[in-house]
Short mmCIF file of N, CA, C and O in Angstrom, two decimals:
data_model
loop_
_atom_site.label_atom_id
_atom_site.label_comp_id
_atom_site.label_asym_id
_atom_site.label_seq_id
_atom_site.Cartn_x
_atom_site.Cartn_y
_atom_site.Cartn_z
N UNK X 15 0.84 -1.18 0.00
CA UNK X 15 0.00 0.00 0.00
C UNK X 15 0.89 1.25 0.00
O UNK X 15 2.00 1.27 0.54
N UNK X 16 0.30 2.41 -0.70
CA UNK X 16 1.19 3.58 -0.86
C UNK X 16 0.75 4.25 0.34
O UNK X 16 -0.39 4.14 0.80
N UNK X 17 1.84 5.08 0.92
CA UNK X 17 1.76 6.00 2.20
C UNK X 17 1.26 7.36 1.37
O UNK X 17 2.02 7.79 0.51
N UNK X 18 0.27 7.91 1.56
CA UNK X 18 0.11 9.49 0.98
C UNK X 18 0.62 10.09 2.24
O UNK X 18 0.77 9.80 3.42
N UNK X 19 0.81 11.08 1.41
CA UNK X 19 1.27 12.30 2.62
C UNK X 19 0.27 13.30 2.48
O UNK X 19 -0.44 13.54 1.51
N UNK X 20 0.32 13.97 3.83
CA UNK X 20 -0.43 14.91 4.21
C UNK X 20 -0.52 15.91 3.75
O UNK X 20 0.35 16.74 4.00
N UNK X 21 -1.73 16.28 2.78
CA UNK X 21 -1.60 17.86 2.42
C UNK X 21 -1.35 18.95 3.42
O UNK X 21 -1.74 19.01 4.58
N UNK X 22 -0.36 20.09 2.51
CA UNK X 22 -0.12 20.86 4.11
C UNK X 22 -1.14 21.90 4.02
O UNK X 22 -1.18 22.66 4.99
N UNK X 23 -2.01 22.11 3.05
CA UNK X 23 -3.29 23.26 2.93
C UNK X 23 -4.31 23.22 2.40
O UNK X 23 -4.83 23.82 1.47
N UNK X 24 -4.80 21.86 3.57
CA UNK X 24 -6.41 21.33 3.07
C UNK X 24 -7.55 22.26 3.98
O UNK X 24 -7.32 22.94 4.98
N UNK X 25 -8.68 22.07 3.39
CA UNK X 25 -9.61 22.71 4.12
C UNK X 25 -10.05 21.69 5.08
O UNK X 25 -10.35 20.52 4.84
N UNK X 26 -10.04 22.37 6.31
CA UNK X 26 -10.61 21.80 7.68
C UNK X 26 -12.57 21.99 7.60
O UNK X 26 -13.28 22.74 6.94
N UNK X 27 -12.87 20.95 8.58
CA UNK X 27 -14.43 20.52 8.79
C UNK X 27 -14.81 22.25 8.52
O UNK X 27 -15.42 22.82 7.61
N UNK X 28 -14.15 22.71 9.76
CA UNK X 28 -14.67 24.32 10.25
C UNK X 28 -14.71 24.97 8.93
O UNK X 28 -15.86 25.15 8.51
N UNK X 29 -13.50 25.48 7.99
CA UNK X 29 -13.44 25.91 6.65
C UNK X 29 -14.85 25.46 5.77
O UNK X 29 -15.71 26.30 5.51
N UNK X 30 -14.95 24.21 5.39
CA UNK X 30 -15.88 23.63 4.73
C UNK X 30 -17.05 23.84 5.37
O UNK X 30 -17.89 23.75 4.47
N UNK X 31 -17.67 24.08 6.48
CA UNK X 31 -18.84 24.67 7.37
C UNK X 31 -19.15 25.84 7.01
O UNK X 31 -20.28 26.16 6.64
N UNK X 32 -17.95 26.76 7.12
CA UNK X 32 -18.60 28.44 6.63
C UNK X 32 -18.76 28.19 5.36
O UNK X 32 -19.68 28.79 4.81
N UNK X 33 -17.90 27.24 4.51
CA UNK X 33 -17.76 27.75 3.03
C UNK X 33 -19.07 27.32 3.01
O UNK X 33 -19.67 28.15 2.33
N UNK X 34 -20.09 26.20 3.51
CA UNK X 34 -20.87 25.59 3.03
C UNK X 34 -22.42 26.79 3.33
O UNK X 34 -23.48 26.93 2.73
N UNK X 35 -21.88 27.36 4.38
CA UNK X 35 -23.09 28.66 4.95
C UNK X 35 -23.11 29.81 4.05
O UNK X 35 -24.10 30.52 3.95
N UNK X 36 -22.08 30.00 3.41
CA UNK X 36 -21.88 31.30 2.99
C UNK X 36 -22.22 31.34 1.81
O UNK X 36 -22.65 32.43 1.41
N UNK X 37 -22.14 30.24 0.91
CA UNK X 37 -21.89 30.37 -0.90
C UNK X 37 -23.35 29.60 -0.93
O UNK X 37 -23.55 28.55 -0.32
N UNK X 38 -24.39 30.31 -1.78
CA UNK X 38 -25.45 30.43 -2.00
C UNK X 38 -25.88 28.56 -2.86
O UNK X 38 -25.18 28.17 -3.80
N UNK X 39 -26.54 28.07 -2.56
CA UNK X 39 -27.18 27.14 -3.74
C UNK X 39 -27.14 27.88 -4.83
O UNK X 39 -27.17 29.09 -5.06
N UNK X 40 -27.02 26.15 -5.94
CA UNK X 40 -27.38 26.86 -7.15
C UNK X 40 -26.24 27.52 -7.86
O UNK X 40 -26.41 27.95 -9.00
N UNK X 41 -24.75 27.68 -7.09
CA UNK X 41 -23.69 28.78 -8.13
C UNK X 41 -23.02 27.90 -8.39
O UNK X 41 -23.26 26.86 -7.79
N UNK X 42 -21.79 27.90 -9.50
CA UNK X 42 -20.52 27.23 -9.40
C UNK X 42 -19.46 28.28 -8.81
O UNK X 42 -19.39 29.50 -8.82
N UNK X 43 -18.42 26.96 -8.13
CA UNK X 43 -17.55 27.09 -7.47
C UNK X 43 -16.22 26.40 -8.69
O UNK X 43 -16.37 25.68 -9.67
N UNK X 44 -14.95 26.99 -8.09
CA UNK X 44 -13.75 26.75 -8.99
C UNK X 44 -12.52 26.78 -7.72
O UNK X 44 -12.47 27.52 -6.74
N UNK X 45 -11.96 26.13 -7.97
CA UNK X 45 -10.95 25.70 -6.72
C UNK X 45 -9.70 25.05 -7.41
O UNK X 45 -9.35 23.87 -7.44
N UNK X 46 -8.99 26.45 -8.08
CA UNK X 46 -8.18 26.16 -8.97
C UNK X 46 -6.54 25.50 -8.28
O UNK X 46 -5.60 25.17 -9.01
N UNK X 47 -6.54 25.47 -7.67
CA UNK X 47 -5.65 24.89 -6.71
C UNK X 47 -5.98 23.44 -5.67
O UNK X 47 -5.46 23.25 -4.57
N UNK X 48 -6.66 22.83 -6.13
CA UNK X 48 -7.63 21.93 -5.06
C UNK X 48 -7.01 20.82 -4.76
O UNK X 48 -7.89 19.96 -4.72
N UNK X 49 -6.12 20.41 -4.55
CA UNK X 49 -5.31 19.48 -4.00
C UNK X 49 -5.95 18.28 -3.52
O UNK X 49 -6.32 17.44 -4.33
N UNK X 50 -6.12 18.11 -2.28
CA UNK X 50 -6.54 16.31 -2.12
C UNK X 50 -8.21 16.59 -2.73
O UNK X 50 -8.84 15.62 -2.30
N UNK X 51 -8.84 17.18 -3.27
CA UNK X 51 -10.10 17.62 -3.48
C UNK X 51 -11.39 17.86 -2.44
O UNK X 51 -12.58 17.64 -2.64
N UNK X 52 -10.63 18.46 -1.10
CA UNK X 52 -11.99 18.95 -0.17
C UNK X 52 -13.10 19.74 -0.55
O UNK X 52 -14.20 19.57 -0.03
N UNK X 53 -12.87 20.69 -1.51
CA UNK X 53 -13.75 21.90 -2.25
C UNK X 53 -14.97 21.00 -2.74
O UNK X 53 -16.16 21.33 -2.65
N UNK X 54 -14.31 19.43 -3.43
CA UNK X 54 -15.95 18.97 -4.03
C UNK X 54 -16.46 18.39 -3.00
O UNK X 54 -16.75 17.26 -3.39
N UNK X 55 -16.81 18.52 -1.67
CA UNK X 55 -17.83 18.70 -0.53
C UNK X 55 -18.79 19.26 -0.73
O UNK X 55 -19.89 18.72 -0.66
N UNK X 56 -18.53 20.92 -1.12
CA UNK X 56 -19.78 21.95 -1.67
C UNK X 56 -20.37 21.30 -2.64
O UNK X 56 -21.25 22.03 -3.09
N UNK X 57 -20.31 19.91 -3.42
CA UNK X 57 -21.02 19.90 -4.19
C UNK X 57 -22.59 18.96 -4.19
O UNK X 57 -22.91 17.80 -4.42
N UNK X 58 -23.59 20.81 -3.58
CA UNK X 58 -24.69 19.88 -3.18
C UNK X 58 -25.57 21.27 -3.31
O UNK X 58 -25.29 22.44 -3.59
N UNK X 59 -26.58 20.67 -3.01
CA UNK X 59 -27.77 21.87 -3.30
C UNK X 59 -27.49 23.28 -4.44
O UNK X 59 -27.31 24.50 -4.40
N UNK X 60 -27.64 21.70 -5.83
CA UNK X 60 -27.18 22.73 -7.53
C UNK X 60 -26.08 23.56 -7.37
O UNK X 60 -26.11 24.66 -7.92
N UNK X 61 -24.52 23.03 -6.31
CA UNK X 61 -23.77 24.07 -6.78
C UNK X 61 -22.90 23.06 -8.17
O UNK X 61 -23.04 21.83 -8.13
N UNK X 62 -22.60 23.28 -8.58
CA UNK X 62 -21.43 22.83 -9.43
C UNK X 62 -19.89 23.06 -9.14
O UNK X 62 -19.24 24.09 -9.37
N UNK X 63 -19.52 22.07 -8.68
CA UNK X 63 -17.65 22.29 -8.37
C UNK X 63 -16.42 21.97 -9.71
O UNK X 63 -16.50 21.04 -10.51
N UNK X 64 -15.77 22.58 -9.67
CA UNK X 64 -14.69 22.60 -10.93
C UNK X 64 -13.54 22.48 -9.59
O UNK X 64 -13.67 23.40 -8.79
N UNK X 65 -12.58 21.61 -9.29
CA UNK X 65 -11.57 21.34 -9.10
C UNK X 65 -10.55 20.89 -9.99
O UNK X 65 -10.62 19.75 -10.45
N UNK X 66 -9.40 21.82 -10.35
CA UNK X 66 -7.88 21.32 -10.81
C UNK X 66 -7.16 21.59 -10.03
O UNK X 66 -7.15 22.49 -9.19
N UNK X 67 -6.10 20.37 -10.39
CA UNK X 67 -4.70 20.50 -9.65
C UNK X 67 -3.71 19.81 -10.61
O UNK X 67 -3.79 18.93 -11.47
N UNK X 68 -2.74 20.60 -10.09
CA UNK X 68 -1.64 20.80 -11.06
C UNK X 68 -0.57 19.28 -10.57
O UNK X 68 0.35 18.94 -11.30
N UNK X 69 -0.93 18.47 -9.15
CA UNK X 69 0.29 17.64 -8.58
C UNK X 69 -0.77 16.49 -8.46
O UNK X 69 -1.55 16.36 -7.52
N UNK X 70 -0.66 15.57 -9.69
CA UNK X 70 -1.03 13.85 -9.29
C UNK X 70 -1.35 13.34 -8.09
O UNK X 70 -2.37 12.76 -7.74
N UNK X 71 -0.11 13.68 -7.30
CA UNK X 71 -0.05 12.92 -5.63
C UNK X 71 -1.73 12.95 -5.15
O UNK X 71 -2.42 12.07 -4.65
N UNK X 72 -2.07 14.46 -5.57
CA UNK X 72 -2.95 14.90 -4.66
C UNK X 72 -4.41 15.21 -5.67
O UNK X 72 -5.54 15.22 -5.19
N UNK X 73 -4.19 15.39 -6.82
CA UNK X 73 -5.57 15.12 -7.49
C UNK X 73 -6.10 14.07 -7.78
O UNK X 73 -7.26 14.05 -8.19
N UNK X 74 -5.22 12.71 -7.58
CA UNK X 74 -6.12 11.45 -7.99
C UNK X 74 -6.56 10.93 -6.39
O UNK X 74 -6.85 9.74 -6.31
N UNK X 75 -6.64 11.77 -5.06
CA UNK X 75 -7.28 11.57 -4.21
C UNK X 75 -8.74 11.82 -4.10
O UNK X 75 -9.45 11.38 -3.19
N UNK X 76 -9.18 12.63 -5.21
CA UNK X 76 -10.78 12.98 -5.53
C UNK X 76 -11.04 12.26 -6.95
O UNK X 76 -10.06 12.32 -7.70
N UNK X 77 -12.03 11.67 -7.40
CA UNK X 77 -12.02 11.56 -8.63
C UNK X 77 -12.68 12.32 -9.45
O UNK X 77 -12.82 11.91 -10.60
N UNK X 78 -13.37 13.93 -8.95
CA UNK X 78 -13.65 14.92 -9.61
C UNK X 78 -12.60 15.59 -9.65
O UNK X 78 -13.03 16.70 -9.95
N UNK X 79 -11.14 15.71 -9.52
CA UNK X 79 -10.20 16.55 -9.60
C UNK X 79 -9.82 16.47 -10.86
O UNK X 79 -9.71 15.35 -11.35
N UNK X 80 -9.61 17.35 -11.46
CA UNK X 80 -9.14 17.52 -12.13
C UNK X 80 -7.79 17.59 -12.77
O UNK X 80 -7.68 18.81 -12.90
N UNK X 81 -6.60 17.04 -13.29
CA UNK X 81 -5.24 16.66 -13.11
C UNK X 81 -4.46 17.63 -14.17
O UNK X 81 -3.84 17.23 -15.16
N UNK X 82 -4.63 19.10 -13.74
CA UNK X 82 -3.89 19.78 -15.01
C UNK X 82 -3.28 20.94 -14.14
O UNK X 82 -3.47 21.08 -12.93
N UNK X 83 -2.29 22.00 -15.20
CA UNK X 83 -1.96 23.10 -14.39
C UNK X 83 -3.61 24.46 -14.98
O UNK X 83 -4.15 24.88 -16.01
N UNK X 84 -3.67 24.56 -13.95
CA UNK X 84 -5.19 25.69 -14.36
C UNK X 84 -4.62 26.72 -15.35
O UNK X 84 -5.49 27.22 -16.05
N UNK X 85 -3.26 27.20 -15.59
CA UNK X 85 -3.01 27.98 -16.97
C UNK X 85 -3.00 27.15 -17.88
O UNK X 85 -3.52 27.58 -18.91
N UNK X 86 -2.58 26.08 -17.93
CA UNK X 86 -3.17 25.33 -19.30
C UNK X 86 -4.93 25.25 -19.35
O UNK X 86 -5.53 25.69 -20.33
N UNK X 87 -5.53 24.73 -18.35
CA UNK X 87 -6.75 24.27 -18.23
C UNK X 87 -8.12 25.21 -18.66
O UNK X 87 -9.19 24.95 -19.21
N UNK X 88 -7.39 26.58 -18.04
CA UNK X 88 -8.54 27.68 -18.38
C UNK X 88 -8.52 27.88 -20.09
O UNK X 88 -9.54 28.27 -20.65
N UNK X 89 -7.44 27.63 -20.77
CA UNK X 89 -7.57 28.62 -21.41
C UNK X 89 -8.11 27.72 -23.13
O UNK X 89 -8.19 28.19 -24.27
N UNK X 90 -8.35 26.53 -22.70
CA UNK X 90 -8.96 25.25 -23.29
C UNK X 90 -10.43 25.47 -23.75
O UNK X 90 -11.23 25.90 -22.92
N UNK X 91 -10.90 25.17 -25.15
CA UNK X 91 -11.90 25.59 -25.86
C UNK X 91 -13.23 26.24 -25.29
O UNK X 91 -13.92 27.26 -25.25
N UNK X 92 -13.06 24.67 -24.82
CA UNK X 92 -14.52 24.67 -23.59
C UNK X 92 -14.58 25.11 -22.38
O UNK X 92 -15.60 25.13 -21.68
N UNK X 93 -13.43 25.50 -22.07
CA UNK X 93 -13.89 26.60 -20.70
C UNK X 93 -13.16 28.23 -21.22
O UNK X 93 -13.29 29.20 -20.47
N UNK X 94 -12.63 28.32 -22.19
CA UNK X 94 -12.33 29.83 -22.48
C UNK X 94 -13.14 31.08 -21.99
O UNK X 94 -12.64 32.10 -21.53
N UNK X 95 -14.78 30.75 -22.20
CA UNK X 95 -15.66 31.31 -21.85
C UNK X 95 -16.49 30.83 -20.49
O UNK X 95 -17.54 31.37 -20.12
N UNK X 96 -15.98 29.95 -19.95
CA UNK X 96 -16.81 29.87 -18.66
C UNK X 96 -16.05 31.00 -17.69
O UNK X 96 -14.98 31.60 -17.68
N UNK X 97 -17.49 30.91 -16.75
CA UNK X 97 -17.43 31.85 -15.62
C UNK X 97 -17.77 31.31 -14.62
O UNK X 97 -18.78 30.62 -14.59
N UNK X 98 -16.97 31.53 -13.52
CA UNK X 98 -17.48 30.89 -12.10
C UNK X 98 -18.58 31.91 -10.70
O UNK X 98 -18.95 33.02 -11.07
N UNK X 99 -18.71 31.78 -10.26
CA UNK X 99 -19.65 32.56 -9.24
C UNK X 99 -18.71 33.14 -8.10
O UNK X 99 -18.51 34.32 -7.79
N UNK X 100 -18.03 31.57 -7.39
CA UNK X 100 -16.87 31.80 -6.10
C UNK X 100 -15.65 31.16 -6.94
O UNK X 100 -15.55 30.22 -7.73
N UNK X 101 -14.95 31.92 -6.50
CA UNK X 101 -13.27 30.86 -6.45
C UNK X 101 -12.67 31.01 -4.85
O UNK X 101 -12.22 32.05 -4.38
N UNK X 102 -12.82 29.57 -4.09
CA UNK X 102 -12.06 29.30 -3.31
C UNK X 102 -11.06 28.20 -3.27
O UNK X 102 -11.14 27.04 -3.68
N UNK X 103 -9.96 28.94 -2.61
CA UNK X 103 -9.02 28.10 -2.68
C UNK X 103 -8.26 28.15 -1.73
O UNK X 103 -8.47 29.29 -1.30
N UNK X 104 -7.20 27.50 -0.84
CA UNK X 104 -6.23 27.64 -0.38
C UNK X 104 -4.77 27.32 -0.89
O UNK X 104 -4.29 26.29 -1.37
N UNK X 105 -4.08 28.86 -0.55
CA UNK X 105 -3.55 29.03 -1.06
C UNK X 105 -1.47 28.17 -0.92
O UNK X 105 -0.87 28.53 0.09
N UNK X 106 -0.84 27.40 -1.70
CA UNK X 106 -0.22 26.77 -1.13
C UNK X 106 0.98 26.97 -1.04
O UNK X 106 1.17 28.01 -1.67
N UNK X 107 2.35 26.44 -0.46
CA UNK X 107 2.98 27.04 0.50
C UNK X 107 4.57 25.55 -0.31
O UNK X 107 5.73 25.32 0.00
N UNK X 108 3.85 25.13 -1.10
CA UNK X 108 5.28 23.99 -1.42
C UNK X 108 6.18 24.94 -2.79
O UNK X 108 5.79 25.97 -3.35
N UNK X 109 7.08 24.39 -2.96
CA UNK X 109 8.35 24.37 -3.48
C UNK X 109 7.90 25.04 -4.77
O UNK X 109 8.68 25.87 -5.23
N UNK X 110 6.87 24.83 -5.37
CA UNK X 110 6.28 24.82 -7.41
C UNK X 110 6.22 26.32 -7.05
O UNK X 110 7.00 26.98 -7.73
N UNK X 111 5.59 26.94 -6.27
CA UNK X 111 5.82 28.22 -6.50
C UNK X 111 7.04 29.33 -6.19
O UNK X 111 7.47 30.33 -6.76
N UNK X 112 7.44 28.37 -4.65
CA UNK X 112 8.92 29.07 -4.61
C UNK X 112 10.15 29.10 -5.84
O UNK X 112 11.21 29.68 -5.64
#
């Protein structure tokens, strides 16, 4: 069995509680950074979730994640013109951006 490691900037119960109070039924959400995929939680009462991530390790832990870098991803036929409602994300803290 493979050991995963711990994302270091997942959303906690508490996080996912407000996010879930605050962001209206009915919108889409985009969580362009979504790592082990906590963001597709919100996906309930008609919201629609869009999760990508740019690191394998941690997008094939959801199987709505999406496995790309979001500058390639956005700018792709079929979402050129989409629009999202919220973008939440947390924001992350490893090496790809340093």
């Amino acid at each position: 069995m493979v050991q995963l490691r711990s994302h270091p900037a997942t959303f906690n119960d508490d996080i996912l509680a407000a996010f879930d109070r605050a962001i209206p039924d009915n919108v889409t959400i985009l969580d362009p950074l979504a790592g082990t995929g906590g963001i597709h939680k919100l996906s309930m009462r008609g919201r629609k979730v869009t999760g990508v991530e740019l690191e394998p390790e941690w997008a094939r832990q959801h199987p709505d994640t999406i496995c790309q870098d979001f500058f390639e991803f956005a700018p792709q036929r079929q979402y050129r013109n989409v629009t999202w409602d919220v973008v939440a994300t947390s924001v992350v803290f490893g090496n790809r951006i340093s």
